[in-house]
Amino acid sequence: MTSHTTLSSSFGTIFRDVPDVEGGFITSIKNPTIKAGGLAKAVPFRAVDFSFTGDVITTVDDRGVVVLLYITKNRYARLAGQQAGGTAVKAGTAAKKEVYIALQDGSVQVYNTHQMSKIATLKGHRSPVRHMSLRNSGSELVTVSTDCILLWDLKKLTRKKALGTGPNSAWQAEYALDGNVLITVLKDDSFWLWDATSLELLKKLEPPIPGSSQPACRAFCVSPDGAWMVAGGTAPLLFVWDLAAAELLYALHLPTPHTVYGIVQLHFMPDSQTVAGLPAAHALQNKLSGSERG
């Protein structure tokens, strides 16, 4: 039997009955509706992230309410009440017990999930943060907004460095290769690879479709083994790079635009061969086989 949970209080249980996992779908979790202009309105979630161990999900919604879902313990707890709307979430390492919540006012709130309290507010962006990435060591956080890319020292909870993007703003930034390289993708679809420690520019990958009017690369992911990078955007293509050679290998065609309108998020599976993508419409998985890799 599937369950449906409404997060109507500060804490509660997730599953009323033992979840039935046979069919794949386990539960539906939603916020309570609120009245706005005399109409009932559902409050949407804006971002979610799994903990390092995969047993806790952190959510932030349109009102900035932060909730922790303890899946294996069958309970949830509200971490933060109403504030500026949320835009992004990043869970900390298993050792630090922290989560980072980006809000519409451009700030990033740092919470201790063990003490259930806010420990810092990181300020520096003039526009909302739309993406965050954590270095493997848990010592640094990179945040991306339309105005800049900022790196934060999480031991001191202070700003460390701002990365320039020239005339183009950035879509995304990710630590890769065991945290030794920081990869950024800009609005002109170019990729910049930086040494994560010295912040020296290592390589620049040119746009896969020079002069394209559609953002071909607004989301990307790097394989766990560091060999491959896959990127996508509003163009109906996924691009595959050999990172070691800094070479674009090929492009994969997505389903017709009538069913998939580009890619908004990508994630490699642990096998370094399967990529899960979140399109604007439907679910998608691509298997990069040995023969496809050329």
mmCIF file of C-alpha atoms in Angstrom:
data_model
loop_
_atom_site.group_PDB
_atom_site.id
_atom_site.type_symbol
_atom_site.label_atom_id
_atom_site.label_comp_id
_atom_site.label_asym_id
_atom_site.label_seq_id
_atom_site.Cartn_x
_atom_site.Cartn_y
_atom_site.Cartn_z
ATOM 1 C CA MET A 1 0.000 0.000 0.000
ATOM 2 C CA THR A 2 1.407 3.402 -0.973
ATOM 3 C CA SER A 3 1.189 6.315 1.475
ATOM 4 C CA HIS A 4 0.615 10.016 0.978
ATOM 5 C CA THR A 5 2.140 12.351 3.563
ATOM 6 C CA THR A 6 1.368 16.034 4.118
ATOM 7 C CA LEU A 7 3.982 17.980 6.076
ATOM 8 C CA SER A 8 1.359 19.746 8.165
ATOM 9 C CA SER A 9 3.261 20.019 11.464
ATOM 10 C CA SER A 10 6.767 20.614 12.795
ATOM 11 C CA PHE A 11 7.398 16.872 13.016
ATOM 12 C CA GLY A 12 5.645 13.600 12.273
ATOM 13 C CA THR A 13 5.838 10.221 10.574
ATOM 14 C CA ILE A 14 6.335 9.657 6.838
ATOM 15 C CA PHE A 15 4.767 6.212 6.383
ATOM 16 C CA ARG A 16 1.496 5.326 8.094
ATOM 17 C CA ASP A 17 1.812 1.731 6.871
ATOM 18 C CA VAL A 18 4.694 -0.505 5.876
ATOM 19 C CA PRO A 19 5.741 0.717 2.388
ATOM 20 C CA ASP A 20 5.065 -1.596 -0.532
ATOM 21 C CA VAL A 21 8.231 -1.493 -2.634
ATOM 22 C CA GLU A 22 7.165 -4.096 -5.184
ATOM 23 C CA GLY A 23 5.722 -1.594 -7.622
ATOM 24 C CA GLY A 24 8.572 0.913 -7.332
ATOM 25 C CA PHE A 25 6.468 3.882 -6.127
ATOM 26 C CA ILE A 26 6.623 4.165 -2.338
ATOM 27 C CA THR A 27 5.117 7.443 -1.166
ATOM 28 C CA SER A 28 4.023 10.941 -2.099
ATOM 29 C CA ILE A 29 5.068 13.850 0.127
ATOM 30 C CA LYS A 30 3.557 17.304 -0.195
ATOM 31 C CA ASN A 31 3.135 20.572 1.649
ATOM 32 C CA PRO A 32 -0.220 21.672 3.055
ATOM 33 C CA THR A 33 -2.234 24.097 0.940
ATOM 34 C CA ILE A 34 -2.524 27.742 1.935
ATOM 35 C CA LYS A 35 -5.189 30.318 1.089
ATOM 36 C CA ALA A 36 -4.103 33.149 -1.201
ATOM 37 C CA GLY A 37 -6.675 35.591 -2.570
ATOM 38 C CA GLY A 38 -9.458 33.341 -1.388
ATOM 39 C CA LEU A 39 -8.071 30.359 -3.306
ATOM 40 C CA ALA A 40 -6.350 27.261 -1.970
ATOM 41 C CA LYS A 41 -2.781 27.086 -3.235
ATOM 42 C CA ALA A 42 -0.252 24.265 -2.943
ATOM 43 C CA VAL A 43 3.185 25.370 -1.750
ATOM 44 C CA PRO A 44 5.724 23.797 -4.145
ATOM 45 C CA PHE A 45 9.085 22.368 -3.168
ATOM 46 C CA ARG A 46 11.926 24.251 -4.858
ATOM 47 C CA ALA A 47 14.896 21.954 -4.216
ATOM 48 C CA VAL A 48 15.820 18.659 -2.548
ATOM 49 C CA ASP A 49 19.058 16.796 -1.841
ATOM 50 C CA PHE A 50 20.058 13.449 -0.339
ATOM 51 C CA SER A 51 22.483 13.160 2.537
ATOM 52 C CA PHE A 52 25.893 11.590 1.921
ATOM 53 C CA THR A 53 24.619 8.298 3.350
ATOM 54 C CA GLY A 54 21.347 8.474 1.411
ATOM 55 C CA ASP A 55 19.033 8.098 4.413
ATOM 56 C CA VAL A 56 17.994 11.746 4.857
ATOM 57 C CA ILE A 57 16.375 14.059 2.299
ATOM 58 C CA THR A 58 16.506 17.820 2.821
ATOM 59 C CA THR A 59 13.760 19.899 1.185
ATOM 60 C CA VAL A 60 13.144 23.633 0.852
ATOM 61 C CA ASP A 61 9.950 25.119 -0.496
ATOM 62 C CA ASP A 62 8.627 28.345 -2.017
ATOM 63 C CA ARG A 63 8.353 29.934 1.449
ATOM 64 C CA GLY A 64 11.851 28.923 2.536
ATOM 65 C CA VAL A 65 10.591 26.235 4.941
ATOM 66 C CA VAL A 66 13.261 23.541 5.380
ATOM 67 C CA VAL A 67 12.245 19.980 6.294
ATOM 68 C CA LEU A 68 14.412 16.920 6.946
ATOM 69 C CA LEU A 69 12.957 13.563 5.892
ATOM 70 C CA TYR A 70 14.546 10.717 7.869
ATOM 71 C CA ILE A 71 13.540 7.891 5.547
ATOM 72 C CA THR A 72 14.945 4.921 7.469
ATOM 73 C CA LYS A 73 13.631 6.275 10.789
ATOM 74 C CA ASN A 74 10.170 6.998 9.326
ATOM 75 C CA ARG A 75 9.938 10.551 10.566
ATOM 76 C CA TYR A 76 10.312 14.132 9.435
ATOM 77 C CA ALA A 77 11.262 17.322 11.260
ATOM 78 C CA ARG A 78 11.105 20.997 10.333
ATOM 79 C CA LEU A 79 14.553 22.579 10.407
ATOM 80 C CA ALA A 80 13.601 26.168 9.531
ATOM 81 C CA GLY A 81 10.380 28.138 9.356
ATOM 82 C CA GLN A 82 9.107 30.620 6.827
ATOM 83 C CA GLN A 83 11.670 32.987 5.278
ATOM 84 C CA ALA A 84 12.706 34.039 1.754
ATOM 85 C CA GLY A 85 11.860 31.352 -0.796
ATOM 86 C CA GLY A 86 14.365 28.561 -1.359
ATOM 87 C CA THR A 87 16.330 28.128 -4.592
ATOM 88 C CA ALA A 88 18.872 25.326 -3.944
ATOM 89 C CA VAL A 89 19.906 22.716 -1.354
ATOM 90 C CA LYS A 90 23.200 20.966 -0.700
ATOM 91 C CA ALA A 91 23.735 18.328 1.978
ATOM 92 C CA GLY A 92 27.075 18.279 3.787
ATOM 93 C CA THR A 93 29.425 15.366 4.324
ATOM 94 C CA ALA A 94 28.538 12.566 6.719
ATOM 95 C CA ALA A 95 31.009 13.880 9.293
ATOM 96 C CA LYS A 96 29.843 17.515 9.405
ATOM 97 C CA LYS A 97 26.067 17.080 9.817
ATOM 98 C CA GLU A 98 25.381 20.302 7.925
ATOM 99 C CA VAL A 99 23.065 21.418 5.132
ATOM 100 C CA TYR A 100 23.303 24.530 2.987
ATOM 101 C CA ILE A 101 20.110 26.296 1.904
ATOM 102 C CA ALA A 102 20.127 28.994 -0.788
ATOM 103 C CA LEU A 103 17.351 31.597 -0.675
ATOM 104 C CA GLN A 104 15.798 34.108 -3.050
ATOM 105 C CA ASP A 105 17.581 36.996 -1.307
ATOM 106 C CA GLY A 106 20.941 35.625 -2.502
ATOM 107 C CA SER A 107 22.054 34.326 0.887
ATOM 108 C CA VAL A 108 23.041 30.772 1.831
ATOM 109 C CA GLN A 109 21.948 29.541 5.245
ATOM 110 C CA VAL A 110 24.129 26.963 7.030
ATOM 111 C CA TYR A 111 22.347 24.606 9.443
ATOM 112 C CA ASN A 112 23.610 21.998 11.871
ATOM 113 C CA THR A 113 21.235 19.063 11.446
ATOM 114 C CA HIS A 114 22.274 17.445 14.726
ATOM 115 C CA GLN A 115 21.525 20.525 16.827
ATOM 116 C CA MET A 116 18.681 21.588 14.475
ATOM 117 C CA SER A 117 19.928 25.185 14.445
ATOM 118 C CA LYS A 118 21.308 27.784 12.039
ATOM 119 C CA ILE A 119 25.016 28.399 12.521
ATOM 120 C CA ALA A 120 25.835 30.933 9.792
ATOM 121 C CA THR A 121 24.559 33.018 6.883
ATOM 122 C CA LEU A 122 26.815 33.336 3.836
ATOM 123 C CA LYS A 123 26.292 36.616 1.967
ATOM 124 C CA GLY A 124 27.908 37.802 -1.238
ATOM 125 C CA HIS A 125 25.552 37.140 -4.147
ATOM 126 C CA ARG A 126 23.359 39.926 -5.497
ATOM 127 C CA SER A 127 20.969 37.454 -7.150
ATOM 128 C CA PRO A 128 19.556 34.085 -6.058
ATOM 129 C CA VAL A 129 21.936 31.124 -5.985
ATOM 130 C CA ARG A 130 20.812 28.505 -8.474
ATOM 131 C CA HIS A 131 23.459 25.823 -7.944
ATOM 132 C CA MET A 132 25.854 24.619 -5.223
ATOM 133 C CA SER A 133 28.592 21.990 -5.106
ATOM 134 C CA LEU A 134 30.573 20.661 -2.163
ATOM 135 C CA ARG A 135 34.228 19.662 -2.348
ATOM 136 C CA ASN A 136 34.840 16.005 -1.404
ATOM 137 C CA SER A 137 36.677 16.963 1.779
ATOM 138 C CA GLY A 138 33.713 19.042 2.923
ATOM 139 C CA SER A 139 36.009 22.030 3.416
ATOM 140 C CA GLU A 140 34.743 24.184 0.530
ATOM 141 C CA LEU A 141 31.463 25.097 -1.114
ATOM 142 C CA VAL A 142 30.983 26.717 -4.513
ATOM 143 C CA THR A 143 27.811 28.721 -5.195
ATOM 144 C CA VAL A 144 26.563 29.948 -8.572
ATOM 145 C CA SER A 145 24.218 32.806 -9.419
ATOM 146 C CA THR A 146 23.748 35.056 -12.453
ATOM 147 C CA ASP A 147 26.110 37.661 -10.996
ATOM 148 C CA CYS A 148 29.119 35.525 -9.969
ATOM 149 C CA ILE A 149 30.650 32.246 -8.786
ATOM 150 C CA LEU A 150 31.774 32.299 -5.148
ATOM 151 C CA LEU A 151 33.939 29.839 -3.226
ATOM 152 C CA TRP A 152 33.472 29.508 0.536
ATOM 153 C CA ASP A 153 35.787 28.244 3.272
ATOM 154 C CA LEU A 154 33.463 26.058 5.354
ATOM 155 C CA LYS A 155 35.895 25.754 8.260
ATOM 156 C CA LYS A 156 35.870 29.524 8.787
ATOM 157 C CA LEU A 157 32.443 30.040 7.162
ATOM 158 C CA THR A 158 33.842 32.927 5.139
ATOM 159 C CA ARG A 159 34.124 33.811 1.469
ATOM 160 C CA LYS A 160 37.359 32.561 -0.060
ATOM 161 C CA LYS A 161 37.346 33.667 -3.693
ATOM 162 C CA ALA A 162 35.198 34.957 -6.547
ATOM 163 C CA LEU A 163 35.693 33.391 -9.975
ATOM 164 C CA GLY A 164 35.346 35.656 -12.973
ATOM 165 C CA THR A 165 33.062 34.691 -15.846
ATOM 166 C CA GLY A 166 33.789 37.560 -18.207
ATOM 167 C CA PRO A 167 30.717 38.834 -20.081
ATOM 168 C CA ASN A 168 28.861 35.558 -19.458
ATOM 169 C CA SER A 169 27.150 34.383 -16.301
ATOM 170 C CA ALA A 170 27.456 30.767 -15.181
ATOM 171 C CA TRP A 171 24.873 27.980 -15.242
ATOM 172 C CA GLN A 172 26.610 25.465 -12.995
ATOM 173 C CA ALA A 173 29.870 24.653 -11.191
ATOM 174 C CA GLU A 174 30.950 21.231 -9.932
ATOM 175 C CA TYR A 175 33.926 19.777 -8.104
ATOM 176 C CA ALA A 176 35.220 16.727 -9.974
ATOM 177 C CA LEU A 177 38.128 14.275 -10.057
ATOM 178 C CA ASP A 178 38.061 13.677 -6.283
ATOM 179 C CA GLY A 179 37.640 17.388 -5.656
ATOM 180 C CA ASN A 180 40.891 18.361 -7.393
ATOM 181 C CA VAL A 181 39.244 20.140 -10.326
ATOM 182 C CA LEU A 182 36.440 22.703 -10.404
ATOM 183 C CA ILE A 183 34.418 22.752 -13.645
ATOM 184 C CA THR A 184 32.172 25.668 -14.604
ATOM 185 C CA VAL A 185 29.835 26.042 -17.578
ATOM 186 C CA LEU A 186 28.969 29.527 -18.782
ATOM 187 C CA LYS A 187 26.052 30.929 -20.736
ATOM 188 C CA ASP A 188 28.060 30.835 -23.965
ATOM 189 C CA ASP A 189 28.250 27.013 -23.501
ATOM 190 C CA SER A 190 31.996 27.045 -22.826
ATOM 191 C CA PHE A 191 33.486 24.947 -20.011
ATOM 192 C CA TRP A 192 36.324 26.206 -17.786
ATOM 193 C CA LEU A 193 38.387 23.711 -15.772
ATOM 194 C CA TRP A 194 40.201 25.131 -12.733
ATOM 195 C CA ASP A 195 42.691 23.665 -10.290
ATOM 196 C CA ALA A 196 40.508 23.511 -7.170
ATOM 197 C CA THR A 197 43.374 24.450 -4.833
ATOM 198 C CA SER A 198 45.340 27.108 -6.708
ATOM 199 C CA LEU A 199 42.350 28.186 -8.874
ATOM 200 C CA GLU A 200 44.668 28.250 -11.869
ATOM 201 C CA LEU A 201 42.813 27.829 -15.162
ATOM 202 C CA LEU A 202 43.744 24.407 -16.557
ATOM 203 C CA LYS A 203 41.648 24.064 -19.715
ATOM 204 C CA LYS A 204 38.857 25.699 -21.637
ATOM 205 C CA LEU A 205 36.441 23.607 -23.679
ATOM 206 C CA GLU A 206 34.799 25.518 -26.506
ATOM 207 C CA PRO A 207 31.010 25.440 -27.047
ATOM 208 C CA PRO A 208 29.883 22.247 -28.830
ATOM 209 C CA ILE A 209 27.621 24.295 -31.138
ATOM 210 C CA PRO A 210 29.379 27.639 -31.764
ATOM 211 C CA GLY A 211 26.957 30.536 -32.157
ATOM 212 C CA SER A 212 23.901 28.499 -31.147
ATOM 213 C CA SER A 213 20.845 30.556 -30.200
ATOM 214 C CA GLN A 214 19.780 27.800 -27.757
ATOM 215 C CA PRO A 215 21.740 27.080 -24.557
ATOM 216 C CA ALA A 216 23.239 23.712 -25.511
ATOM 217 C CA CYS A 217 24.883 23.172 -22.106
ATOM 218 C CA ARG A 218 23.111 24.421 -19.030
ATOM 219 C CA ALA A 219 23.555 21.242 -16.952
ATOM 220 C CA PHE A 220 26.379 18.719 -16.804
ATOM 221 C CA CYS A 221 27.768 15.821 -14.787
ATOM 222 C CA VAL A 222 31.139 14.079 -14.509
ATOM 223 C CA SER A 223 31.526 10.299 -14.186
ATOM 224 C CA PRO A 224 32.779 9.003 -10.808
ATOM 225 C CA ASP A 225 35.935 7.692 -12.483
ATOM 226 C CA GLY A 226 36.614 11.156 -13.932
ATOM 227 C CA ALA A 227 36.796 9.906 -17.511
ATOM 228 C CA TRP A 228 33.628 11.391 -19.032
ATOM 229 C CA MET A 229 31.547 14.543 -18.908
ATOM 230 C CA VAL A 230 27.978 14.692 -20.236
ATOM 231 C CA ALA A 231 26.129 17.975 -20.780
ATOM 232 C CA GLY A 232 22.744 19.083 -22.053
ATOM 233 C CA GLY A 233 20.528 22.133 -22.372
ATOM 234 C CA THR A 234 17.550 23.312 -24.379
ATOM 235 C CA ALA A 235 18.946 21.798 -27.591
ATOM 236 C CA PRO A 236 17.673 18.205 -28.126
ATOM 237 C CA LEU A 237 21.161 16.754 -27.620
ATOM 238 C CA LEU A 238 23.432 15.298 -24.965
ATOM 239 C CA PHE A 239 27.143 15.973 -25.498
ATOM 240 C CA VAL A 240 29.830 13.541 -24.317
ATOM 241 C CA TRP A 241 33.432 14.610 -23.646
ATOM 242 C CA ASP A 242 36.606 12.665 -22.928
ATOM 243 C CA LEU A 243 37.898 14.789 -20.041
ATOM 244 C CA ALA A 244 41.487 13.538 -20.101
ATOM 245 C CA ALA A 245 41.834 14.449 -23.779
ATOM 246 C CA ALA A 246 39.543 17.521 -23.443
ATOM 247 C CA GLU A 247 37.820 16.228 -26.574
ATOM 248 C CA LEU A 248 34.163 16.245 -27.577
ATOM 249 C CA LEU A 249 33.439 12.654 -28.620
ATOM 250 C CA TYR A 250 29.864 12.706 -29.889
ATOM 251 C CA ALA A 251 26.307 13.911 -29.308
ATOM 252 C CA LEU A 252 23.275 11.782 -28.435
ATOM 253 C CA HIS A 253 19.879 12.800 -29.806
ATOM 254 C CA LEU A 254 17.094 13.109 -27.250
ATOM 255 C CA PRO A 255 13.507 12.091 -28.049
ATOM 256 C CA THR A 256 11.525 14.489 -30.228
ATOM 257 C CA PRO A 257 10.894 17.988 -28.850
ATOM 258 C CA HIS A 258 7.241 17.078 -28.456
ATOM 259 C CA THR A 259 8.146 14.779 -25.554
ATOM 260 C CA VAL A 260 11.390 16.247 -24.155
ATOM 261 C CA TYR A 261 12.177 19.965 -24.127
ATOM 262 C CA GLY A 262 15.817 19.851 -23.165
ATOM 263 C CA ILE A 263 17.630 18.812 -19.996
ATOM 264 C CA VAL A 264 17.619 20.607 -16.647
ATOM 265 C CA GLN A 265 19.638 18.146 -14.517
ATOM 266 C CA LEU A 266 22.064 15.264 -15.113
ATOM 267 C CA HIS A 267 23.647 12.691 -12.805
ATOM 268 C CA PHE A 268 26.065 9.803 -13.410
ATOM 269 C CA MET A 269 25.365 6.484 -11.740
ATOM 270 C CA PRO A 270 28.213 4.753 -9.800
ATOM 271 C CA ASP A 271 29.046 2.517 -12.783
ATOM 272 C CA SER A 272 30.367 5.574 -14.723
ATOM 273 C CA GLN A 273 28.339 4.363 -17.734
ATOM 274 C CA THR A 274 24.712 5.246 -16.994
ATOM 275 C CA VAL A 275 23.450 8.824 -16.930
ATOM 276 C CA ALA A 276 20.109 9.783 -15.419
ATOM 277 C CA GLY A 277 18.653 12.981 -16.827
ATOM 278 C CA LEU A 278 15.764 15.188 -15.744
ATOM 279 C CA PRO A 279 14.148 16.689 -18.855
ATOM 280 C CA ALA A 280 11.517 19.373 -18.840
ATOM 281 C CA ALA A 281 8.839 16.752 -19.510
ATOM 282 C CA HIS A 282 9.624 13.059 -19.023
ATOM 283 C CA ALA A 283 12.180 10.754 -17.363
ATOM 284 C CA LEU A 284 15.229 9.675 -19.293
ATOM 285 C CA GLN A 285 18.176 7.303 -18.947
ATOM 286 C CA ASN A 286 21.065 6.853 -21.349
ATOM 287 C CA LYS A 287 23.475 3.929 -21.276
ATOM 288 C CA LEU A 288 26.913 4.881 -22.575
ATOM 289 C CA SER A 289 28.244 1.526 -23.746
ATOM 290 C CA GLY A 290 31.809 0.712 -24.663
ATOM 291 C CA SER A 291 30.978 0.734 -28.376
ATOM 292 C CA GLU A 292 29.317 4.159 -28.109
ATOM 293 C CA ARG A 293 32.398 5.551 -26.432
ATOM 294 C CA GLY A 294 34.290 4.848 -29.611
#
